[in-house]
Tab-separated table of C-alpha atoms in Angstrom:
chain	number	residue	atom	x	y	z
A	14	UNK	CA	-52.242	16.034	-23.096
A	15	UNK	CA	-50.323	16.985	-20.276
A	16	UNK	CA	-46.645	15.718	-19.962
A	17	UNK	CA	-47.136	15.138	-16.114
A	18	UNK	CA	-50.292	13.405	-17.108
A	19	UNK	CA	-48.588	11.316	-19.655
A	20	UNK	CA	-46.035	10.173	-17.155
A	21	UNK	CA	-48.660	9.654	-14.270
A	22	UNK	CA	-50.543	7.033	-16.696
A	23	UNK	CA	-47.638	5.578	-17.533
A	24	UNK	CA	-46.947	4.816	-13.699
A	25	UNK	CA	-50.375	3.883	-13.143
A	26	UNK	CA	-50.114	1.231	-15.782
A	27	UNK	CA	-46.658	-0.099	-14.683
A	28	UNK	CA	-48.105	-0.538	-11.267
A	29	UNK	CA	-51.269	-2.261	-12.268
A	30	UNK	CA	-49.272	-4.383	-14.869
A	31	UNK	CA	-46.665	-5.782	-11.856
A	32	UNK	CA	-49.868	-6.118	-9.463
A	33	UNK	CA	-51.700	-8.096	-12.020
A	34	UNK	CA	-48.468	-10.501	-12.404
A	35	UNK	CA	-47.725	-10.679	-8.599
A	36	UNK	CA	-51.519	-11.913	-8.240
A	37	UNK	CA	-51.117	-14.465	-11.039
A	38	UNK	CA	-47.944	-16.015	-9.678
A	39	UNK	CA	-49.560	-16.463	-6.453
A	40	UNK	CA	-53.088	-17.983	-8.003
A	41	UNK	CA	-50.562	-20.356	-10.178
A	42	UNK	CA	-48.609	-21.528	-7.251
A	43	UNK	CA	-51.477	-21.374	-4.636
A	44	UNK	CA	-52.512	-25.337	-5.822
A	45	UNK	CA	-48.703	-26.675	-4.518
A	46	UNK	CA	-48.914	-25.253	-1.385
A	47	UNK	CA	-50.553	-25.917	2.506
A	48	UNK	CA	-54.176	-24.513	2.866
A	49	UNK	CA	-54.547	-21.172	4.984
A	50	UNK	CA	-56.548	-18.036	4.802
A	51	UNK	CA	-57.511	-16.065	1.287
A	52	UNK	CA	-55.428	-13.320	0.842
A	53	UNK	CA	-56.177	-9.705	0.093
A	54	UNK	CA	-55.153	-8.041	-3.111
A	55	UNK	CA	-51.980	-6.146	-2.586
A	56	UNK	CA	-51.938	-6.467	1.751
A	57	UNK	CA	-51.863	-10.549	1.087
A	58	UNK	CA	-53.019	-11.658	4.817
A	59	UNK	CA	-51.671	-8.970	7.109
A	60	UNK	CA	-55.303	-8.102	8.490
A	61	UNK	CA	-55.630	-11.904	9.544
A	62	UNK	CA	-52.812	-10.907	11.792
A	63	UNK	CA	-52.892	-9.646	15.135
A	64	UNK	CA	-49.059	-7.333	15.495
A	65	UNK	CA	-49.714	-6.876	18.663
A	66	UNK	CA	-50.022	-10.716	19.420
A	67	UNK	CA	-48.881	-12.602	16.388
A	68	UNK	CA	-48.358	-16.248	18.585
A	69	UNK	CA	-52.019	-16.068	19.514
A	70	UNK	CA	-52.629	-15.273	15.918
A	71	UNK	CA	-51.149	-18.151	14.335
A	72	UNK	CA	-52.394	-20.834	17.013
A	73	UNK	CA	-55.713	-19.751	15.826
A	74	UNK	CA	-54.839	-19.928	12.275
A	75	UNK	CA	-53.855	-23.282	13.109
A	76	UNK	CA	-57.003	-24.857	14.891
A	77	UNK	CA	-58.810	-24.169	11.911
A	78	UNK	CA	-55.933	-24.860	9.064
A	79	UNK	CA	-53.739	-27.456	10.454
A	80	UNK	CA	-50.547	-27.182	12.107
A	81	UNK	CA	-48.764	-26.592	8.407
A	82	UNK	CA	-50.419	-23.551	6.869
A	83	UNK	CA	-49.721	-20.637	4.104
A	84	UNK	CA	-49.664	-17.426	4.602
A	85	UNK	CA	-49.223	-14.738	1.672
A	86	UNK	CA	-46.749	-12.906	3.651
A	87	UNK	CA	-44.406	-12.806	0.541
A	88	UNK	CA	-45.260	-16.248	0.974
A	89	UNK	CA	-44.901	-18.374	4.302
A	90	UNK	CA	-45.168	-21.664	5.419
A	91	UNK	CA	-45.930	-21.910	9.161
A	92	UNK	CA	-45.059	-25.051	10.975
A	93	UNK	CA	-47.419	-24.843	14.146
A	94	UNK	CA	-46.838	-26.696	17.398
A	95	UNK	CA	-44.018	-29.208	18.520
A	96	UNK	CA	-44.657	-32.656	15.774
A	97	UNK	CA	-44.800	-29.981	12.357
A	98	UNK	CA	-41.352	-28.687	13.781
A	99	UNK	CA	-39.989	-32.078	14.681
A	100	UNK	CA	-40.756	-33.466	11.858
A	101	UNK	CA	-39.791	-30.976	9.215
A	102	UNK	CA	-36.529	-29.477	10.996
A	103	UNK	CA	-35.385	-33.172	12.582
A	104	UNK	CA	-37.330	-36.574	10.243
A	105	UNK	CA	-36.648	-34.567	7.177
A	106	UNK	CA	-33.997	-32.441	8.029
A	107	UNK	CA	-32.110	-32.596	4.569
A	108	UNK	CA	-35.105	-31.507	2.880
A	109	UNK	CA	-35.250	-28.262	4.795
A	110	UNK	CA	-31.951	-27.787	5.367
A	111	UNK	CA	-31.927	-25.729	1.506
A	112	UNK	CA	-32.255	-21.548	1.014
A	113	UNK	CA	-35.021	-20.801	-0.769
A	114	UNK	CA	-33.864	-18.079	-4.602
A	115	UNK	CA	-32.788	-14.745	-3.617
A	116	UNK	CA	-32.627	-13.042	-6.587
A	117	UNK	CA	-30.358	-10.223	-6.281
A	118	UNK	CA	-27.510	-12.618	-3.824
A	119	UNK	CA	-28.570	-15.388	-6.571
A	120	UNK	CA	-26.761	-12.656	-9.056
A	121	UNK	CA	-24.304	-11.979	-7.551
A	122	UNK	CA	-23.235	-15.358	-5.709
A	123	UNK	CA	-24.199	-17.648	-8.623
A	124	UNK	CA	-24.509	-20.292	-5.817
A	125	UNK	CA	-20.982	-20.017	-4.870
A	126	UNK	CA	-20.098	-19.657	-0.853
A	127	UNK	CA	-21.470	-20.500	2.409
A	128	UNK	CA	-23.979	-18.552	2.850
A	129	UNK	CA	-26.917	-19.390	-0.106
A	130	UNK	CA	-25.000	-22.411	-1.229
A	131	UNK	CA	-27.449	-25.590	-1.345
A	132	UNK	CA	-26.574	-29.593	-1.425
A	133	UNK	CA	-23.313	-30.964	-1.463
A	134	UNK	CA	-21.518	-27.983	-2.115
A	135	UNK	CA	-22.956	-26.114	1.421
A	136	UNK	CA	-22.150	-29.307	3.113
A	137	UNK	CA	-18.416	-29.435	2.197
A	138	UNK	CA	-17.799	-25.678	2.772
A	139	UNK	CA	-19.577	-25.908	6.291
A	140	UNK	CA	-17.459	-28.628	7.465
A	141	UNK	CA	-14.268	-26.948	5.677
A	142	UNK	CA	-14.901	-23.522	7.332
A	143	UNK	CA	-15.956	-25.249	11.127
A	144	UNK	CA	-12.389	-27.046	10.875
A	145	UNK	CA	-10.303	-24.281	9.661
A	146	UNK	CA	-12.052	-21.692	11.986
A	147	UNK	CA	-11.309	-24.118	15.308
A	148	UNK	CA	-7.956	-24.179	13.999
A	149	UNK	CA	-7.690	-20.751	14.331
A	150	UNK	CA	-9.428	-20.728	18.043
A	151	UNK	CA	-13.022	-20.702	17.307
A	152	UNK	CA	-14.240	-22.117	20.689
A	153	UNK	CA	-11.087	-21.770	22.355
A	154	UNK	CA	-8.965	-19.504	24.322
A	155	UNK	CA	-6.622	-18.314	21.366
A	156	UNK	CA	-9.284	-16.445	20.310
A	157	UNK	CA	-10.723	-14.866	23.159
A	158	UNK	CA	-6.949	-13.605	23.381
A	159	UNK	CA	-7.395	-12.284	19.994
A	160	UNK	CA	-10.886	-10.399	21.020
A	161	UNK	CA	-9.539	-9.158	24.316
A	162	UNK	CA	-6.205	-7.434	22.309
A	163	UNK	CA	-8.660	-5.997	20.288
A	164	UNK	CA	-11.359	-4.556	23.195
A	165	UNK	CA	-8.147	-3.033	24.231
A	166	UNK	CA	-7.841	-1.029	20.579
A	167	UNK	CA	-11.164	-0.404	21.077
A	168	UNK	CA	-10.955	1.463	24.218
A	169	UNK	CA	-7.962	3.304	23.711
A	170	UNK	CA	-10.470	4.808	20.582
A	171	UNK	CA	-13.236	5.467	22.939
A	172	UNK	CA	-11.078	7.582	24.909
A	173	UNK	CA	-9.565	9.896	22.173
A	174	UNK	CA	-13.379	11.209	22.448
A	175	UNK	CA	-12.609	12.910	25.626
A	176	UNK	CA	-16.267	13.140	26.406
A	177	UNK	CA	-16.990	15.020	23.562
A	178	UNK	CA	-20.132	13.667	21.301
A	179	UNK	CA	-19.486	10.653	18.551
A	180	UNK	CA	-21.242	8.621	16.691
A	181	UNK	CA	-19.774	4.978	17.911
A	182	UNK	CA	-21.368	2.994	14.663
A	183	UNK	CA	-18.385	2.363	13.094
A	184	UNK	CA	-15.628	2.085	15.715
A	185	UNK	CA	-18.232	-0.711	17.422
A	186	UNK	CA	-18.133	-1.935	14.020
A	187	UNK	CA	-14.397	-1.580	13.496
A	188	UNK	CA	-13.427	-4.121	16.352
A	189	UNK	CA	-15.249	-7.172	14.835
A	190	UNK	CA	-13.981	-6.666	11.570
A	191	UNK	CA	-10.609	-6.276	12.674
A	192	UNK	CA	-10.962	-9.881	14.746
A	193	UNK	CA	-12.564	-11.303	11.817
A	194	UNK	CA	-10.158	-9.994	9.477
A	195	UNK	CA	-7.420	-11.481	12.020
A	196	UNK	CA	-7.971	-14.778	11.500
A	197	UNK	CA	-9.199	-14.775	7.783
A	198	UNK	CA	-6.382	-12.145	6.257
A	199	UNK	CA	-3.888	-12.197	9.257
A	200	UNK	CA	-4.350	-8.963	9.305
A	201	UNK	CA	-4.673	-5.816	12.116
A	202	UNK	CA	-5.826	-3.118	10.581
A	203	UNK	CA	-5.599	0.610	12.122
A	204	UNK	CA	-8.724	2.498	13.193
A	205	UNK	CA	-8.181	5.337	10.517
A	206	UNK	CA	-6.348	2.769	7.805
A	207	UNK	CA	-8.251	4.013	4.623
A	208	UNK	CA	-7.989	0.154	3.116
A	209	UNK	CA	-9.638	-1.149	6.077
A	210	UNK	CA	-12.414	2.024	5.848
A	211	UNK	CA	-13.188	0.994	2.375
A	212	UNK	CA	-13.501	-2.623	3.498
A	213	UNK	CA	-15.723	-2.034	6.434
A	214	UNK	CA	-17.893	0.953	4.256
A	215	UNK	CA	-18.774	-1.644	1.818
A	216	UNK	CA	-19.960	-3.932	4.107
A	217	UNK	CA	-22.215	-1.501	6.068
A	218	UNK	CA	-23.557	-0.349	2.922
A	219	UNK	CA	-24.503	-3.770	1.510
A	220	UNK	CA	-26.200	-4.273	4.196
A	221	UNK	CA	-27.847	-1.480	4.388
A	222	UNK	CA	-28.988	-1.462	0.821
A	223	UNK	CA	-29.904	-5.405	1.159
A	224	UNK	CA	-32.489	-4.412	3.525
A	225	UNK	CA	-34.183	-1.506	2.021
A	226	UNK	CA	-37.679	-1.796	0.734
A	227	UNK	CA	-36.123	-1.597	-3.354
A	228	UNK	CA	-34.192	-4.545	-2.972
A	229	UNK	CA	-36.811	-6.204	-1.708
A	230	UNK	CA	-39.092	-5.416	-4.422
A	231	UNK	CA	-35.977	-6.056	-7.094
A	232	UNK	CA	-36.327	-9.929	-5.656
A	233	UNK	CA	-39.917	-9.800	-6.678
A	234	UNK	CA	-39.516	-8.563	-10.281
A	235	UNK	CA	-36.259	-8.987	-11.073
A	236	UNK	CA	-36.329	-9.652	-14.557
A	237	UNK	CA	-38.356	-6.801	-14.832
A	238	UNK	CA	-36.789	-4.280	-13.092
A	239	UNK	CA	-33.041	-5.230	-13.731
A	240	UNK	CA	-32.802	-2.932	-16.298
A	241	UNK	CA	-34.004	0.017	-14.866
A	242	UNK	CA	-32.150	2.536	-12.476
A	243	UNK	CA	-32.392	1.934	-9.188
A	244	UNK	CA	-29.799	0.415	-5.738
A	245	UNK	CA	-29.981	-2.949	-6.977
A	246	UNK	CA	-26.664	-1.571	-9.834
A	247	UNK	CA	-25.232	0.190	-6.919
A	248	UNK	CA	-25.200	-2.990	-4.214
A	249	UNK	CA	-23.514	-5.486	-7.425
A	250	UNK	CA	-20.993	-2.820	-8.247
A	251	UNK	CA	-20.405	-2.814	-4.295
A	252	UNK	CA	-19.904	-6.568	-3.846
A	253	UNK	CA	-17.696	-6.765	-6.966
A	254	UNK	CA	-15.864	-4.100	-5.143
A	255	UNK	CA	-15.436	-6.508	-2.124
A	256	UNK	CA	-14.729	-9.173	-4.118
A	257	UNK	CA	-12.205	-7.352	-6.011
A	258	UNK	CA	-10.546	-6.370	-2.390
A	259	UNK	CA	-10.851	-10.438	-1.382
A	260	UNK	CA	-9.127	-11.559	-4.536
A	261	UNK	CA	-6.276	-9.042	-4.101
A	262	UNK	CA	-5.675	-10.742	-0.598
A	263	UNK	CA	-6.077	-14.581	-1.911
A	264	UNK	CA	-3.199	-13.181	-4.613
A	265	UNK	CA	-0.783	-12.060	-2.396
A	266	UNK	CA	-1.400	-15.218	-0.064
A	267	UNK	CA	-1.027	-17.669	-2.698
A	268	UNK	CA	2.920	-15.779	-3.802
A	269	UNK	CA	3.376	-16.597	0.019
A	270	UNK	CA	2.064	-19.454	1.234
A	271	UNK	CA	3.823	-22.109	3.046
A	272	UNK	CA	2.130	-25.228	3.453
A	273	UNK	CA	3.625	-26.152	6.325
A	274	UNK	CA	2.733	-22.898	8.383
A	275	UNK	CA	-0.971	-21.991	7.080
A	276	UNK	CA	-1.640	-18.370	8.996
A	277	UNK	CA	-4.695	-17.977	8.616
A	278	UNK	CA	-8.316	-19.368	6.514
A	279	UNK	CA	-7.268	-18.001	3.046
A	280	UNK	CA	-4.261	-20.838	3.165
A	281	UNK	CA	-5.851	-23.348	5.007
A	282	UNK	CA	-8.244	-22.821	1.549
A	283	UNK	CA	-5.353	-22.736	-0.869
A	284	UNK	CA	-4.236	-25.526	0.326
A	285	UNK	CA	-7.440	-27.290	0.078
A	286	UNK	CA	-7.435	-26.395	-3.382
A	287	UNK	CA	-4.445	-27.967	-3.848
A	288	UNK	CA	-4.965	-31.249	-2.864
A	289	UNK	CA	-8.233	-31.175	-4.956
A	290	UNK	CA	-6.594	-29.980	-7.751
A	291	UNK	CA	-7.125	-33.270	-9.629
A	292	UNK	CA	-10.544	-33.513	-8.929
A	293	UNK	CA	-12.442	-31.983	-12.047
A	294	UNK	CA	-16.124	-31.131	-9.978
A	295	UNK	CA	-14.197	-29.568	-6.863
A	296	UNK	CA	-15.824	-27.285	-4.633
A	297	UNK	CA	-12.571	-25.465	-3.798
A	298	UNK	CA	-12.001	-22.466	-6.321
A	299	UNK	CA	-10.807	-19.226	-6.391
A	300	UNK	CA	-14.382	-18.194	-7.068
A	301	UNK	CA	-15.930	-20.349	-3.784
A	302	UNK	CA	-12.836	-18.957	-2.079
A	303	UNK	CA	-13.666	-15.528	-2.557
A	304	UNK	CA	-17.443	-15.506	-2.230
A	305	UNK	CA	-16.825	-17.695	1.104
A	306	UNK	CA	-14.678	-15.001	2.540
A	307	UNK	CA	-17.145	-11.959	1.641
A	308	UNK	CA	-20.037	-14.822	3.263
A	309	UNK	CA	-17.731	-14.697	6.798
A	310	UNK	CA	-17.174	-10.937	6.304
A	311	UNK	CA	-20.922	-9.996	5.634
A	312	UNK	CA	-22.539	-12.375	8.384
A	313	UNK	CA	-19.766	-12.074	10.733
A	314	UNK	CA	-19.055	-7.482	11.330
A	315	UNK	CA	-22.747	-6.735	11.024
A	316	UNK	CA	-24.316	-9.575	13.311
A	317	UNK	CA	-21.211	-8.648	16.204
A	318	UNK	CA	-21.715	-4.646	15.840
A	319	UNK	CA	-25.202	-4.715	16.207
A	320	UNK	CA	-25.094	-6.750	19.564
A	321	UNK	CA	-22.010	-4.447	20.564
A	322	UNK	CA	-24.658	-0.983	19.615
A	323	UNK	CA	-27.479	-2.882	20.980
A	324	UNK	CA	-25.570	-3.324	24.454
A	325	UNK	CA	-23.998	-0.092	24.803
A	326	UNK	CA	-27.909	1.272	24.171
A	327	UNK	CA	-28.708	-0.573	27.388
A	328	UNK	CA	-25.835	0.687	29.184
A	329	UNK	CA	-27.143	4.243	28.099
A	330	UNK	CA	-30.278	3.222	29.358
A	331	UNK	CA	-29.365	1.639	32.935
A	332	UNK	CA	-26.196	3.890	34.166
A	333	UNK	CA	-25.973	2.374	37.250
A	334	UNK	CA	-24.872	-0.925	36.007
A	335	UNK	CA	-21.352	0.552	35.633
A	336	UNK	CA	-21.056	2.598	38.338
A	337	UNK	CA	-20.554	5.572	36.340
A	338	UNK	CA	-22.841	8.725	37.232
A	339	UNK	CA	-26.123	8.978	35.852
A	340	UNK	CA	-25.488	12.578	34.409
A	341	UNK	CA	-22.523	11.800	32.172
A	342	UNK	CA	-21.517	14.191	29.436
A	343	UNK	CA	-20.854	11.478	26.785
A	344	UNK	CA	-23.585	11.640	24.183
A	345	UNK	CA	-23.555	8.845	21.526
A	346	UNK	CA	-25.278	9.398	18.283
A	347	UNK	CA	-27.111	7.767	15.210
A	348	UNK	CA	-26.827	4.014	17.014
C-alpha cells in the first residue's frame, strides 16, 4: 500500500477517534446541564443560530427553553432576560464569580495569579493589586501624568516617520507597556531598548498564539495532544521566557528594597510577603508574585494597544476630525 495512503488512514482514524470522544463527553455531561436544542455532530448548534441576528436568535431559543439554556457552542450556558442575570451574576454572585479550566493557562499558571485564580486566593490578590495600583495613581491624576509623559514619547516616534509608510503595531503597543511597566518595574524603557523588545515580542506573541484555532483545539484534547508537535510547546517555552524576565526584576528589587519607600507594585508585594512570612498557607509567593505580574502585563499592553489601533483606524477613516487634509501621504500598515 501506498505510503501517502498509509498516512491518510492514519489521519482519518485520528480524526474519527477525537470526534467520537468529543461526542461522548458531551452525551456524558449533557444530563448536568440546562435543556436547549440537539446539537449537530461536529457543527454542535451553529445552524440554530441566526449570525446575522444572534439576540433575536436566542430570545427565541428562550420562549421555547427557558430563560437558562445550553448551547453546544464549545458549550454555553445562556442566561436570557433581566431575573436569569440578576439572579446568577447578583443572588449568587460567589458562585459565578469562578473561571471555568483552561487547559493550556491551567499549565502554565497552576492556579497561581490574578487572572484564572479561583476562591480565596483571587479574592486576596484582587484587593492586594486594587490597593497597590491606587497607590500608584490608578484613578488619579499621578497617573494620567505618567500617560501624558509617555503620549509625548510616543509622538516624538511618530514623527521620526517623516511621512514615510510604518507599520504603527508595535510603537501603539510600546506606550502602554512602557506605562504599565512604570508603575509595576519603575521602569522607562526606550523605543528601540532590545530588553524592552523582547518583553513586549513575547507578549504579542502569546497572544497571538492563545488565540489561534490550535490552541484552541489543544484545550479540547489536551492530554491527547500534549505530546505531539504543535504551538502549544512554543507559547509555554514563551511564558517561561516572561516569567524568567519577571523573576529577574523581583531579584534585583528584593537586593533593593526599602520598606519605607516602596517604588513601585513588585515592593509593595515583597513587602506583603514579608509580613506574611509566618503564615504557612500564604497567598503571597514569589511564584503568585511573578504569575501576577505577567497577569497585569498580558491583560494590561494588549487590551490598551488594540483600543489605541482601533482609534487611529477611525481617524484613518474620518480625516476631518483632525483637521488634517483628507489626502495625506502617511500610510499605516498591518493594523
Amino acid at each position: 500500500m501506498d505510503l501517502s495512503v498509509v498516512i491518510s488512514l492514519g489521519l482519518l482514524l485520528c480524526i474519527s477517534f477525537l470526534l467520537l470522544i468529543s461526542s461522548w463527553k458531551r452525551g456524558f455531561g449533557r444530563g448536568k446541564l440546562p435543556p436547549g436544542p440537539v446539537p449537530l455532530p461536529n457543527i454542535s448548534n451553529v445552524l440554530q443560530l441566526d449570525v446575522k441576528n444572534i439576540p433575536k436568535s436566542l430570545s427565541m431559543l428562550a420562549k421555547e427553553y427557558g430563560p437558562v439554556f445550553t448551547l453546544q457552542l464549545g458549550v454555553a450556558i445562556v442566561l436570557h432576560g433581566y431575573k436569569a442575570v440578576k439572579e446568577a451574576l447578583i443572588d449568587h454572585g460567589d458562585k459565578f464569580a469562578g473561571r471555568g479550566p483552561l487547559p493550556i493557562i491551567d499549565f502554565i499558571y497552576n492556579g497561581l495569579g490574578i487572572g484564572v485564580s479561583n476562591g480565596e486566593r483571587w479574592k486576596q490578590m484582587r484587593c492586594f493589586i486594587l490597593m497597590a495600583l491606587k497607590n500608584f495613581g490608578m484613578g488619579k491624576r499621578s497617573i494620567e501624568e505618567k500617560v501624558q509623559e509617555e503620549a509625548k514619547h510616543l509622538v516624538e516616534e511618530l514623527k521620526k516617520i517623516r511621512g514615510l509608510p510604518c507599520d504603527p503595531v508595535f510603537i501603539l503597543g510600546y506606550a502602554p507597556c512602557n506605562v504599565i511597566c512604570s508603575t509595576i518595574f519603575q521602569k522607562h524603557f526606550e523605543y528601540h531598548d532590545k530588553k524592552f523588545i523582547f518583553l513586549f515580542d513575547l507578549l504579542e506573541e502569546n497572544d497571538k498564539t492563545l488565540n489561534s484555532m490550535w490552541i484552541q483545539i489543544y484545550n479540547s484534547f489536551p492530554y491527547l495532544l500534549y505530546y505531539l508537535p504543535g504551538s502549544h510547546h512554543k507559547i509555554i517555552k514563551n511564558f517561561h521566557l516572561l516569567h524568567e524576565f519577571i523573576l529577574e526584576e523581583v531579584k534585583e528589587h528584593q537586593r533593593t528594597l526599602d520598606s519605607s519607600d516602596p517604588r513601585d507594585f513588585i515592593d509593595y508585594f515583597l513587602m506583603k510577603m514579608e509580613q506574611e512570612k509566618q503564615k504557612p498557607q500564604s497567598e503571597f509567593t514569589i511564584e503568585n508574585l511573578v504569575c501576577t505580574v505577567s497577569d497585569l502585563l498580558m491583560a494590561g499592553v494588549k487590551s490598551i494597544s488594540n483600543t489605541l489601533r482601533y482609534g487611529l483606524l477611525l481617524l484613518l477613516k474620518h480625516p476631518e476630525i483632525t483637521g488634517y487634509p483628507h489626502n495625506t501621504s502617511t500610510v499605516f500598515c498591518s493594523l
